[in-house]
Amino acid sequence: MNLYAIKAIYTFEMARWWRTALQSVVSPVVSTSLYFVVFGAAIGSRIDSVEGVSYGAFIVPGLIMLSLLQQSISNASFGIYFPKFSGTIYEILSAPISHVETVIAYVGAAATKSVILSLIMLATAGFFVDLTIAHPVWMVVFLILTATTFSLIGFIIGIWADGFEKLQLFPLLIVTPLAFLGGTFYSITMLPPVWQTISLFNPVVYLVSGFRWSFYGVADVDIVVSLGMTLGFLAAALTVVTWMFRTGYKLRT
Amino acid sequence: MNMHVETAQPAVSISNLSKTYDTGFEALKSVNLDIRKGEIFALLGPNGAGKTTLIGSVCGLVNPTSGTILVNGHDVIEEFRKTRAVIGLVPQELTGERYETVWDNVSFTRGLFGKPRNDALVEKILKDLSLWDKRKERVITLSGGMKRRVLIAKAMSHQPAILFLDEPTAGVDVELRRDMWRVVRDLKESGVTIILTTHYIEEAEEMADRIGIISNGEIILVEEKNELMAKLGKKDLTIELQDPIATLPEHLVSLGLRLEREGTQLVHSYDTQAERTGIASLMAAVSAEGLRIRDLSTSQSSLEDIFIGLLRDRT
Ligand SMILES: Nc1ncnc2c1ncn2[C@@H]1O[C@H](COP(=O)(O)OP(=O)(O)OP(=O)(O)O)[C@@H](O)[C@H]1O
Ligand SMILES: [Mg+2]
């Protein structure tokens, strides 16, 4: 293991992030607060509670999950796309560093950033609603697993993309809609039966449900299924990354 | 003391290397080339000849289509950790983490190549390259020549035994070029093997121990610089006349003399390797025509002439 290389990339990526802390930390916090004001206070006051949880508190896990998915993908995709775009990728390719190490460093940094952001958002949410976290350890496990999976997806997108538009395409057209339809703001049990079934094809449902369970002990789908699905997504993402590296896909000419 | 005979393993050994890009373009055609330990090897060739592709194949940027490359006896694909750890690369394009400082850029590369942090070394490298004053500046704010130095500093930061410089002096002013030549010579002194590409022939002439010429993806010649100059070199003998003449006597034309500089100079090109240069009889013939000689000089043709000659011969 070239630990120095992993450390070099990881700290470099984190430093880049801190330097732009204003935009990378403040803007998600502001947008979360807005969600709370709009959904929690304005609309939530008209909704009693969902499965025994006040609406304002109910949406916290979903909101955090939404931002975790978006942040993981955008951090990781920019992290690897930027060196490709600027040409500095030559250094990574010519260094004595394996694919596994490259992934650990880039995906690790991206996942760390989005986990930190999630915790900041959680703290922000604490100002608006009364939070209880029934299973804190599981909460962290879900955070880390999901952050890693979606950072891997971001990494894949970053390697695949050959322009900034493509970088935005997947999050905008797929991830955000799935997140909104995946029970971020509602419990899928509130939907008509047909839509409940359709929702089960939405991966985000399992992520949000499991994460919400770690807060309130209530879930749309069985927690074991959630965990299994979450691990399944991670395995799928790892498979694609492995395949990309095996074939040298779009990295080496 | 042991006397070592020159049987040392090459620093880089390339055999039958071919590269066909996805576009179907064949950039390298079964290239064979050995780089000796400790030498400065200059790779010359016109735009698109395949120099950067060749370097990229050794350094891990290009997937060779076929052939093998050994670095210190290790395969660059199978044993990439061993080979890449000893290679430094200064790329042709000016890149760099533009928003980071010079210091961070250089330290980053060192870590990437698996070396522990060493501030004293980074400081020395930056000072050697006159970058010390700029260490806290972001790369984006530097001039092109300074960016080039940063790339060299990055490549040196992990103390490679083999250094590839892809056109290190492209777009660099004369002073900076001399600076770089000095840096490269110092590196050679310390035992580093250096492979450089350049379009400036005087650079190869000035620096290289050996010269390779590549054209259309094929190595067409590899030669000791001195031998190359001597073997292919032509000399010009210039005879300055006391009084200009309007036309050259027929007899002198037949001996291969040309009239230049408005009739004030007679020039004769000859091959230094030839059995007989014929200079003595030439001089006799000139005086026999009654021409008075003011001065004599000879000049050796440059690598550039050789280079152009070689490429012309092939087309
Ligand atoms: N990624 C690529 N895809 C397709 N063709 C390529 C690629 N990279 C290089 N080539 C082609 O391969 C040939 C060799 O390119 P290379 O960059 O190795 O030349 P070079 O000798 O370094 O030229 P220069 O002196 O201009 O730097 C060129 O014709 C180039 O167009
Ligand atoms: Mg080139």
Coordinates of C-alpha atoms in Angstrom, one line a residue, chain B residues 9 36 39 45 58 93 99 105-106 111 144 153 160 168 175 188-189 192 198 201 211 229 242-243 252 261 284 293 309:
Chain B
Q9 CA 21.6 -3.1 -17.4
R36 CA 21.8 3.7 -20.7
E39 CA 23.3 9.3 -19.8
G45 CA 11.8 14.5 -34.2
V58 CA 7.2 4.3 -20.4
E93 CA 1.8 20.6 -21.5
Y99 CA -5.2 27.0 -7.3
N105 CA 2.2 21.3 -5.5
V106 CA 5.7 20.1 -5.0
G111 CA 3.7 12.1 -1.3
G144 CA 4.7 30.2 -18.2
A153 CA 10.4 20.8 -9.2
P160 CA 13.8 9.9 -9.4
P168 CA 11.4 21.3 -21.1
E175 CA 18.2 32.8 -19.6
K188 CA 23.3 14.1 -14.5
E189 CA 26.3 14.7 -12.2
V192 CA 20.2 10.7 -12.8
T198 CA 13.3 19.0 -27.8
I201 CA 18.7 21.2 -32.0
I211 CA 20.8 11.3 -29.8
M229 CA 28.3 15.0 -35.7
Q242 CA 41.3 39.9 -51.3
D243 CA 39.3 41.3 -54.3
L252 CA 37.0 25.9 -59.9
R261 CA 28.8 37.1 -50.5
A284 CA 46.7 25.1 -55.5
I293 CA 43.5 34.8 -50.5
G309 CA 19.3 16.1 -44.3

